[in-house]
């Protein structure tokens, strides 16, 4: 069956036709045409930025009730802008009107050099019921050994973790807790990197892939901080610089 075609016009460029899944979903393309200072890059890398979840299954609910999906969209959009400012070409994928299954996210740009999936964290239901929301904060980064490029995925995860720490962020230990439903081992404790082989968005991607949990939105203080535009911009710049550094090592 032929796929639906979505007309797309970039500012200042003639209209093009891009393939799109037969879903009520949107793939937003941002072109990084110039490197900082106005110089054209020799070869802009192509980064697929995934805003995790969607309107049907919006992920965790923050302490305020705001769904994770909206936090993911905000940070993914800021990340695409930060990458473009560094001269990278980006494709941003997110569900609008309907979810996109995790194992179909990479289809938005199968030729991308790396996929970065953006999420925000919750904790186990029994921890929430016990009122432990305030105990957990910080970012987490995930890679999968079942991705076809595990070494390159880990390299990008490390560069992102380094930049997040340099920006004043600290990793969470939550996902390494030895309890059912978590217990994802650290690959690098200092940088907050875990191995989670079963994550569909990572293991099915044909390119190196990293998932970033930017913070714990069920923690009221953390949620308030993560909703501030300054925090969103700082996180986006840090992740973008990590991705940029990783791709420069190709």
PDB file of C-alpha atoms in Angstrom:
ATOM      1  CA  UNK A   1       0.000   0.000   0.000  1.00  0.00           C
ATOM      2  CA  UNK A   2       1.312   3.456  -0.819  1.00  0.00           C
ATOM      3  CA  UNK A   3       2.022   5.681   2.182  1.00  0.00           C
ATOM      4  CA  UNK A   4       0.284   8.996   2.665  1.00  0.00           C
ATOM      5  CA  UNK A   5       2.218  12.079   1.638  1.00  0.00           C
ATOM      6  CA  UNK A   6       2.439  15.173   3.794  1.00  0.00           C
ATOM      7  CA  UNK A   7       3.188  18.511   2.087  1.00  0.00           C
ATOM      8  CA  UNK A   8       5.845  20.453   3.963  1.00  0.00           C
ATOM      9  CA  UNK A   9       7.257  23.923   3.396  1.00  0.00           C
ATOM     10  CA  UNK A  10      10.392  25.082   5.233  1.00  0.00           C
ATOM     11  CA  UNK A  11      10.802  28.845   5.627  1.00  0.00           C
ATOM     12  CA  UNK A  12      12.444  30.279   2.518  1.00  0.00           C
ATOM     13  CA  UNK A  13      12.439  26.955   0.670  1.00  0.00           C
ATOM     14  CA  UNK A  14      10.112  25.572  -2.039  1.00  0.00           C
ATOM     15  CA  UNK A  15       7.422  23.119  -1.011  1.00  0.00           C
ATOM     16  CA  UNK A  16       8.461  19.484  -0.744  1.00  0.00           C
ATOM     17  CA  UNK A  17       6.543  16.302  -0.186  1.00  0.00           C
ATOM     18  CA  UNK A  18       7.551  14.126   2.746  1.00  0.00           C
ATOM     19  CA  UNK A  19       6.289  10.610   3.548  1.00  0.00           C
ATOM     20  CA  UNK A  20       4.167  10.297   6.698  1.00  0.00           C
ATOM     21  CA  UNK A  21       2.588   7.288   8.469  1.00  0.00           C
ATOM     22  CA  UNK A  22      -1.126   6.763   8.000  1.00  0.00           C
ATOM     23  CA  UNK A  23      -1.698   7.948  11.564  1.00  0.00           C
ATOM     24  CA  UNK A  24      -3.028  11.198  12.913  1.00  0.00           C
ATOM     25  CA  UNK A  25       0.521  12.113  13.857  1.00  0.00           C
ATOM     26  CA  UNK A  26       3.027  14.742  12.954  1.00  0.00           C
ATOM     27  CA  UNK A  27       6.695  14.665  12.003  1.00  0.00           C
ATOM     28  CA  UNK A  28       8.123  18.145  12.314  1.00  0.00           C
ATOM     29  CA  UNK A  29      11.301  18.922  10.403  1.00  0.00           C
ATOM     30  CA  UNK A  30      13.739  21.612  11.483  1.00  0.00           C
ATOM     31  CA  UNK A  31      16.711  22.283   9.226  1.00  0.00           C
ATOM     32  CA  UNK A  32      20.015  23.411  10.710  1.00  0.00           C
ATOM     33  CA  UNK A  33      21.323  25.264   7.705  1.00  0.00           C
ATOM     34  CA  UNK A  34      24.137  27.268   9.259  1.00  0.00           C
ATOM     35  CA  UNK A  35      26.672  26.602  11.922  1.00  0.00           C
ATOM     36  CA  UNK A  36      27.249  29.191  14.691  1.00  0.00           C
ATOM     37  CA  UNK A  37      28.756  32.347  13.193  1.00  0.00           C
ATOM     38  CA  UNK A  38      27.042  31.822   9.829  1.00  0.00           C
ATOM     39  CA  UNK A  39      29.481  29.295   8.347  1.00  0.00           C
ATOM     40  CA  UNK A  40      27.925  26.419   6.423  1.00  0.00           C
ATOM     41  CA  UNK A  41      28.821  23.054   7.999  1.00  0.00           C
ATOM     42  CA  UNK A  42      30.775  20.595   5.872  1.00  0.00           C
ATOM     43  CA  UNK A  43      28.177  17.948   6.641  1.00  0.00           C
ATOM     44  CA  UNK A  44      25.424  18.598   9.133  1.00  0.00           C
ATOM     45  CA  UNK A  45      24.600  15.549  11.218  1.00  0.00           C
ATOM     46  CA  UNK A  46      20.993  14.397  11.246  1.00  0.00           C
ATOM     47  CA  UNK A  47      19.406  13.989  14.688  1.00  0.00           C
ATOM     48  CA  UNK A  48      15.993  12.412  15.246  1.00  0.00           C
ATOM     49  CA  UNK A  49      14.401  14.046  18.309  1.00  0.00           C
ATOM     50  CA  UNK A  50      11.550  11.993  19.750  1.00  0.00           C
ATOM     51  CA  UNK A  51       8.998  13.537  22.107  1.00  0.00           C
ATOM     52  CA  UNK A  52       7.995  10.452  24.066  1.00  0.00           C
ATOM     53  CA  UNK A  53       4.410   9.224  24.523  1.00  0.00           C
ATOM     54  CA  UNK A  54       1.386  10.875  22.927  1.00  0.00           C
ATOM     55  CA  UNK A  55      -2.113  12.214  23.559  1.00  0.00           C
ATOM     56  CA  UNK A  56      -3.702   8.767  23.966  1.00  0.00           C
ATOM     57  CA  UNK A  57      -1.130   7.415  26.419  1.00  0.00           C
ATOM     58  CA  UNK A  58       0.521  10.558  27.798  1.00  0.00           C
ATOM     59  CA  UNK A  59       2.894   8.857  30.218  1.00  0.00           C
ATOM     60  CA  UNK A  60       3.307   9.890  33.825  1.00  0.00           C
ATOM     61  CA  UNK A  61       1.204  12.554  35.488  1.00  0.00           C
ATOM     62  CA  UNK A  62       3.184  15.278  37.228  1.00  0.00           C
ATOM     63  CA  UNK A  63       2.467  16.250  40.813  1.00  0.00           C
ATOM     64  CA  UNK A  64       0.267  19.056  39.449  1.00  0.00           C
ATOM     65  CA  UNK A  65      -1.597  16.668  37.142  1.00  0.00           C
ATOM     66  CA  UNK A  66       0.070  17.969  33.956  1.00  0.00           C
ATOM     67  CA  UNK A  67       0.873  14.987  31.702  1.00  0.00           C
ATOM     68  CA  UNK A  68       4.398  13.945  30.897  1.00  0.00           C
ATOM     69  CA  UNK A  69       3.724  14.175  27.171  1.00  0.00           C
ATOM     70  CA  UNK A  70       3.453  17.960  27.357  1.00  0.00           C
ATOM     71  CA  UNK A  71       6.772  18.232  29.207  1.00  0.00           C
ATOM     72  CA  UNK A  72       8.334  15.951  26.583  1.00  0.00           C
ATOM     73  CA  UNK A  73       7.036  18.120  23.738  1.00  0.00           C
ATOM     74  CA  UNK A  74       8.372  21.313  25.314  1.00  0.00           C
ATOM     75  CA  UNK A  75      11.858  19.908  25.863  1.00  0.00           C
ATOM     76  CA  UNK A  76      11.989  18.153  22.474  1.00  0.00           C
ATOM     77  CA  UNK A  77      11.112  21.410  20.693  1.00  0.00           C
ATOM     78  CA  UNK A  78      13.798  23.282  22.651  1.00  0.00           C
ATOM     79  CA  UNK A  79      16.307  20.518  21.899  1.00  0.00           C
ATOM     80  CA  UNK A  80      15.595  20.730  18.156  1.00  0.00           C
ATOM     81  CA  UNK A  81      16.220  24.481  18.281  1.00  0.00           C
ATOM     82  CA  UNK A  82      19.449  24.033  20.250  1.00  0.00           C
ATOM     83  CA  UNK A  83      20.720  21.418  17.799  1.00  0.00           C
ATOM     84  CA  UNK A  84      19.891  23.650  14.829  1.00  0.00           C
ATOM     85  CA  UNK A  85      21.868  26.452  16.485  1.00  0.00           C
ATOM     86  CA  UNK A  86      24.849  24.088  16.553  1.00  0.00           C
ATOM     87  CA  UNK A  87      24.485  23.430  12.819  1.00  0.00           C
ATOM     88  CA  UNK A  88      22.777  20.034  13.028  1.00  0.00           C
ATOM     89  CA  UNK A  89      19.842  18.946  10.908  1.00  0.00           C
ATOM     90  CA  UNK A  90      16.959  17.639  12.998  1.00  0.00           C
ATOM     91  CA  UNK A  91      13.722  15.767  12.532  1.00  0.00           C
ATOM     92  CA  UNK A  92      11.274  16.012  15.432  1.00  0.00           C
ATOM     93  CA  UNK A  93       8.648  13.314  15.809  1.00  0.00           C
ATOM     94  CA  UNK A  94       5.630  13.422  18.099  1.00  0.00           C
ATOM     95  CA  UNK A  95       2.109  12.101  18.103  1.00  0.00           C
ATOM     96  CA  UNK A  96      -0.573  14.721  17.465  1.00  0.00           C
ATOM     97  CA  UNK A  97      -4.117  13.422  17.632  1.00  0.00           C
ATOM     98  CA  UNK A  98      -2.898   9.826  17.962  1.00  0.00           C
ATOM     99  CA  UNK A  99       0.087   8.044  19.450  1.00  0.00           C
ATOM    100  CA  UNK A 100       3.000   6.719  17.410  1.00  0.00           C
ATOM    101  CA  UNK A 101       4.099   3.271  18.695  1.00  0.00           C
ATOM    102  CA  UNK A 102       7.627   3.285  20.161  1.00  0.00           C
ATOM    103  CA  UNK A 103       8.886   0.783  17.591  1.00  0.00           C
ATOM    104  CA  UNK A 104       7.771   3.097  14.744  1.00  0.00           C
ATOM    105  CA  UNK A 105       9.392   6.311  15.978  1.00  0.00           C
ATOM    106  CA  UNK A 106      12.646   5.791  14.106  1.00  0.00           C
ATOM    107  CA  UNK A 107      10.737   5.433  10.822  1.00  0.00           C
ATOM    108  CA  UNK A 108      10.348   9.223  10.793  1.00  0.00           C
ATOM    109  CA  UNK A 109      14.009   9.531   9.766  1.00  0.00           C
ATOM    110  CA  UNK A 110      15.616   6.105   9.213  1.00  0.00           C
ATOM    111  CA  UNK A 111      18.775   7.740   7.822  1.00  0.00           C
ATOM    112  CA  UNK A 112      19.389   9.832  10.982  1.00  0.00           C
ATOM    113  CA  UNK A 113      22.783   9.594  12.662  1.00  0.00           C
ATOM    114  CA  UNK A 114      21.302   9.287  16.163  1.00  0.00           C
ATOM    115  CA  UNK A 115      17.917   9.154  17.897  1.00  0.00           C
ATOM    116  CA  UNK A 116      17.332  10.997  21.176  1.00  0.00           C
ATOM    117  CA  UNK A 117      14.063  10.145  22.929  1.00  0.00           C
ATOM    118  CA  UNK A 118      12.897  12.698  25.510  1.00  0.00           C
ATOM    119  CA  UNK A 119      10.917  11.667  28.606  1.00  0.00           C
ATOM    120  CA  UNK A 120      10.173  12.757  32.180  1.00  0.00           C
ATOM    121  CA  UNK A 121      10.090  10.357  35.108  1.00  0.00           C
ATOM    122  CA  UNK A 122       7.652   8.904  37.585  1.00  0.00           C
ATOM    123  CA  UNK A 123       8.167   6.325  40.357  1.00  0.00           C
ATOM    124  CA  UNK A 124       6.480   3.020  41.173  1.00  0.00           C
ATOM    125  CA  UNK A 125       2.825   3.209  42.186  1.00  0.00           C
ATOM    126  CA  UNK A 126       3.530   1.783  45.625  1.00  0.00           C
ATOM    127  CA  UNK A 127       6.123   4.497  46.233  1.00  0.00           C
ATOM    128  CA  UNK A 128       3.568   7.118  45.231  1.00  0.00           C
ATOM    129  CA  UNK A 129       0.988   5.591  47.569  1.00  0.00           C
ATOM    130  CA  UNK A 130       3.541   5.666  50.376  1.00  0.00           C
ATOM    131  CA  UNK A 131       4.096   9.405  49.817  1.00  0.00           C
ATOM    132  CA  UNK A 132       7.726   9.052  48.743  1.00  0.00           C
ATOM    133  CA  UNK A 133       7.501  11.523  45.831  1.00  0.00           C
ATOM    134  CA  UNK A 134       9.915  13.979  47.409  1.00  0.00           C
ATOM    135  CA  UNK A 135      12.692  11.401  47.771  1.00  0.00           C
ATOM    136  CA  UNK A 136      13.512  11.141  44.069  1.00  0.00           C
ATOM    137  CA  UNK A 137      14.956  13.741  41.713  1.00  0.00           C
ATOM    138  CA  UNK A 138      17.440  13.996  38.884  1.00  0.00           C
ATOM    139  CA  UNK A 139      17.908  12.802  35.328  1.00  0.00           C
ATOM    140  CA  UNK A 140      18.476   9.287  33.992  1.00  0.00           C
ATOM    141  CA  UNK A 141      19.872   8.137  30.632  1.00  0.00           C
ATOM    142  CA  UNK A 142      19.172   4.754  29.029  1.00  0.00           C
ATOM    143  CA  UNK A 143      20.862   2.682  26.336  1.00  0.00           C
ATOM    144  CA  UNK A 144      20.071  -0.802  25.009  1.00  0.00           C
ATOM    145  CA  UNK A 145      22.519  -3.542  24.097  1.00  0.00           C
ATOM    146  CA  UNK A 146      19.901  -4.757  21.606  1.00  0.00           C
ATOM    147  CA  UNK A 147      20.311  -1.593  19.549  1.00  0.00           C
ATOM    148  CA  UNK A 148      22.467  -2.375  16.473  1.00  0.00           C
ATOM    149  CA  UNK A 149      25.012   0.276  17.575  1.00  0.00           C
ATOM    150  CA  UNK A 150      25.457  -0.234  21.342  1.00  0.00           C
ATOM    151  CA  UNK A 151      28.958   1.253  21.569  1.00  0.00           C
ATOM    152  CA  UNK A 152      28.018   4.437  19.690  1.00  0.00           C
ATOM    153  CA  UNK A 153      24.806   4.724  21.689  1.00  0.00           C
ATOM    154  CA  UNK A 154      26.786   4.549  24.921  1.00  0.00           C
ATOM    155  CA  UNK A 155      29.279   7.115  23.650  1.00  0.00           C
ATOM    156  CA  UNK A 156      26.460   9.571  22.968  1.00  0.00           C
ATOM    157  CA  UNK A 157      24.886   8.807  26.348  1.00  0.00           C
ATOM    158  CA  UNK A 158      28.192   9.624  28.045  1.00  0.00           C
ATOM    159  CA  UNK A 159      28.580  12.922  26.202  1.00  0.00           C
ATOM    160  CA  UNK A 160      25.025  13.900  27.149  1.00  0.00           C
ATOM    161  CA  UNK A 161      25.607  12.925  30.791  1.00  0.00           C
ATOM    162  CA  UNK A 162      28.818  14.964  30.914  1.00  0.00           C
ATOM    163  CA  UNK A 163      27.050  18.063  29.587  1.00  0.00           C
ATOM    164  CA  UNK A 164      24.087  17.637  31.921  1.00  0.00           C
ATOM    165  CA  UNK A 165      26.405  17.431  34.915  1.00  0.00           C
ATOM    166  CA  UNK A 166      28.342  20.448  33.670  1.00  0.00           C
ATOM    167  CA  UNK A 167      25.026  22.327  33.486  1.00  0.00           C
ATOM    168  CA  UNK A 168      24.401  21.631  37.176  1.00  0.00           C
ATOM    169  CA  UNK A 169      22.082  18.623  36.801  1.00  0.00           C
ATOM    170  CA  UNK A 170      22.558  15.505  38.902  1.00  0.00           C
ATOM    171  CA  UNK A 171      21.638  11.917  38.074  1.00  0.00           C
ATOM    172  CA  UNK A 172      18.988   9.937  39.913  1.00  0.00           C
ATOM    173  CA  UNK A 173      19.690   6.536  41.460  1.00  0.00           C
ATOM    174  CA  UNK A 174      16.043   5.537  41.346  1.00  0.00           C
ATOM    175  CA  UNK A 175      16.076   3.191  38.349  1.00  0.00           C
ATOM    176  CA  UNK A 176      18.865   1.071  39.843  1.00  0.00           C
ATOM    177  CA  UNK A 177      16.786   0.278  42.949  1.00  0.00           C
ATOM    178  CA  UNK A 178      16.748  -3.529  43.428  1.00  0.00           C
ATOM    179  CA  UNK A 179      12.956  -3.816  43.241  1.00  0.00           C
ATOM    180  CA  UNK A 180      10.599  -5.430  40.747  1.00  0.00           C
ATOM    181  CA  UNK A 181       9.776  -2.978  37.995  1.00  0.00           C
ATOM    182  CA  UNK A 182      13.135  -1.199  38.216  1.00  0.00           C
ATOM    183  CA  UNK A 183      16.560  -2.761  38.853  1.00  0.00           C
ATOM    184  CA  UNK A 184      18.130  -1.409  35.670  1.00  0.00           C
ATOM    185  CA  UNK A 185      21.885  -1.642  36.204  1.00  0.00           C
ATOM    186  CA  UNK A 186      24.188   1.325  35.886  1.00  0.00           C
ATOM    187  CA  UNK A 187      26.588   1.416  32.984  1.00  0.00           C
ATOM    188  CA  UNK A 188      28.037   4.649  34.387  1.00  0.00           C
ATOM    189  CA  UNK A 189      26.788   5.669  37.839  1.00  0.00           C
ATOM    190  CA  UNK A 190      28.520   9.070  37.855  1.00  0.00           C
ATOM    191  CA  UNK A 191      26.838  10.090  34.606  1.00  0.00           C
ATOM    192  CA  UNK A 192      23.488   8.438  35.397  1.00  0.00           C
ATOM    193  CA  UNK A 193      23.526   5.964  32.497  1.00  0.00           C
ATOM    194  CA  UNK A 194      21.556   2.712  32.754  1.00  0.00           C
ATOM    195  CA  UNK A 195      21.217  -0.337  30.545  1.00  0.00           C
ATOM    196  CA  UNK A 196      17.600  -1.150  29.662  1.00  0.00           C
ATOM    197  CA  UNK A 197      17.661  -3.630  26.820  1.00  0.00           C
ATOM    198  CA  UNK A 198      13.899  -3.962  26.408  1.00  0.00           C
ATOM    199  CA  UNK A 199      13.030  -0.347  25.566  1.00  0.00           C
ATOM    200  CA  UNK A 200      11.374  -0.609  22.144  1.00  0.00           C
ATOM    201  CA  UNK A 201      12.289   2.887  20.974  1.00  0.00           C
ATOM    202  CA  UNK A 202      15.982   2.050  21.515  1.00  0.00           C
ATOM    203  CA  UNK A 203      16.239  -1.592  20.489  1.00  0.00           C
ATOM    204  CA  UNK A 204      14.269  -1.167  17.234  1.00  0.00           C
ATOM    205  CA  UNK A 205      16.040   1.985  16.044  1.00  0.00           C
ATOM    206  CA  UNK A 206      18.421   1.328  13.121  1.00  0.00           C
ATOM    207  CA  UNK A 207      20.687   4.147  14.293  1.00  0.00           C
ATOM    208  CA  UNK A 208      22.425   4.742  17.689  1.00  0.00           C
ATOM    209  CA  UNK A 209      19.744   5.663  20.197  1.00  0.00           C
ATOM    210  CA  UNK A 210      19.569   7.213  23.677  1.00  0.00           C
ATOM    211  CA  UNK A 211      16.598   7.855  25.962  1.00  0.00           C
ATOM    212  CA  UNK A 212      16.800  10.773  28.410  1.00  0.00           C
ATOM    213  CA  UNK A 213      14.533  11.071  31.457  1.00  0.00           C
ATOM    214  CA  UNK A 214      15.019  14.764  32.189  1.00  0.00           C
ATOM    215  CA  UNK A 215      13.756  14.670  35.772  1.00  0.00           C
ATOM    216  CA  UNK A 216      11.114  13.343  38.166  1.00  0.00           C
ATOM    217  CA  UNK A 217       7.849  15.212  37.605  1.00  0.00           C
ATOM    218  CA  UNK A 218       5.955  13.426  40.411  1.00  0.00           C
ATOM    219  CA  UNK A 219       8.242  15.280  42.833  1.00  0.00           C
ATOM    220  CA  UNK A 220       6.445  18.660  43.291  1.00  0.00           C
ATOM    221  CA  UNK A 221       9.637  20.699  43.663  1.00  0.00           C
ATOM    222  CA  UNK A 222      11.302  18.980  40.696  1.00  0.00           C
ATOM    223  CA  UNK A 223       8.199  19.387  38.533  1.00  0.00           C
ATOM    224  CA  UNK A 224       8.064  23.112  39.238  1.00  0.00           C
ATOM    225  CA  UNK A 225      11.730  23.483  38.268  1.00  0.00           C
ATOM    226  CA  UNK A 226      11.363  21.388  35.111  1.00  0.00           C
ATOM    227  CA  UNK A 227       8.458  23.561  33.976  1.00  0.00           C
ATOM    228  CA  UNK A 228      10.475  26.776  34.095  1.00  0.00           C
ATOM    229  CA  UNK A 229      11.477  28.043  30.619  1.00  0.00           C
ATOM    230  CA  UNK A 230      15.024  28.698  31.845  1.00  0.00           C
ATOM    231  CA  UNK A 231      15.377  25.090  32.996  1.00  0.00           C
ATOM    232  CA  UNK A 232      13.957  23.743  29.734  1.00  0.00           C
ATOM    233  CA  UNK A 233      16.410  25.866  27.738  1.00  0.00           C
ATOM    234  CA  UNK A 234      19.370  24.852  29.902  1.00  0.00           C
ATOM    235  CA  UNK A 235      18.538  21.146  29.636  1.00  0.00           C
ATOM    236  CA  UNK A 236      18.068  21.457  25.880  1.00  0.00           C
ATOM    237  CA  UNK A 237      21.430  23.173  25.418  1.00  0.00           C
ATOM    238  CA  UNK A 238      23.209  20.567  27.545  1.00  0.00           C
ATOM    239  CA  UNK A 239      21.681  17.613  25.683  1.00  0.00           C
ATOM    240  CA  UNK A 240      22.345  19.279  22.326  1.00  0.00           C
ATOM    241  CA  UNK A 241      25.995  19.921  23.201  1.00  0.00           C
ATOM    242  CA  UNK A 242      26.377  16.297  24.248  1.00  0.00           C
ATOM    243  CA  UNK A 243      24.880  15.026  21.009  1.00  0.00           C
ATOM    244  CA  UNK A 244      26.984  17.482  18.997  1.00  0.00           C
ATOM    245  CA  UNK A 245      30.179  16.339  20.750  1.00  0.00           C
ATOM    246  CA  UNK A 246      29.322  12.692  20.164  1.00  0.00           C
ATOM    247  CA  UNK A 247      28.622  13.184  16.474  1.00  0.00           C
ATOM    248  CA  UNK A 248      31.834  15.154  16.045  1.00  0.00           C
ATOM    249  CA  UNK A 249      33.712  11.971  17.049  1.00  0.00           C
ATOM    250  CA  UNK A 250      32.381  10.005  14.085  1.00  0.00           C
TER     251      UNK A 250
END
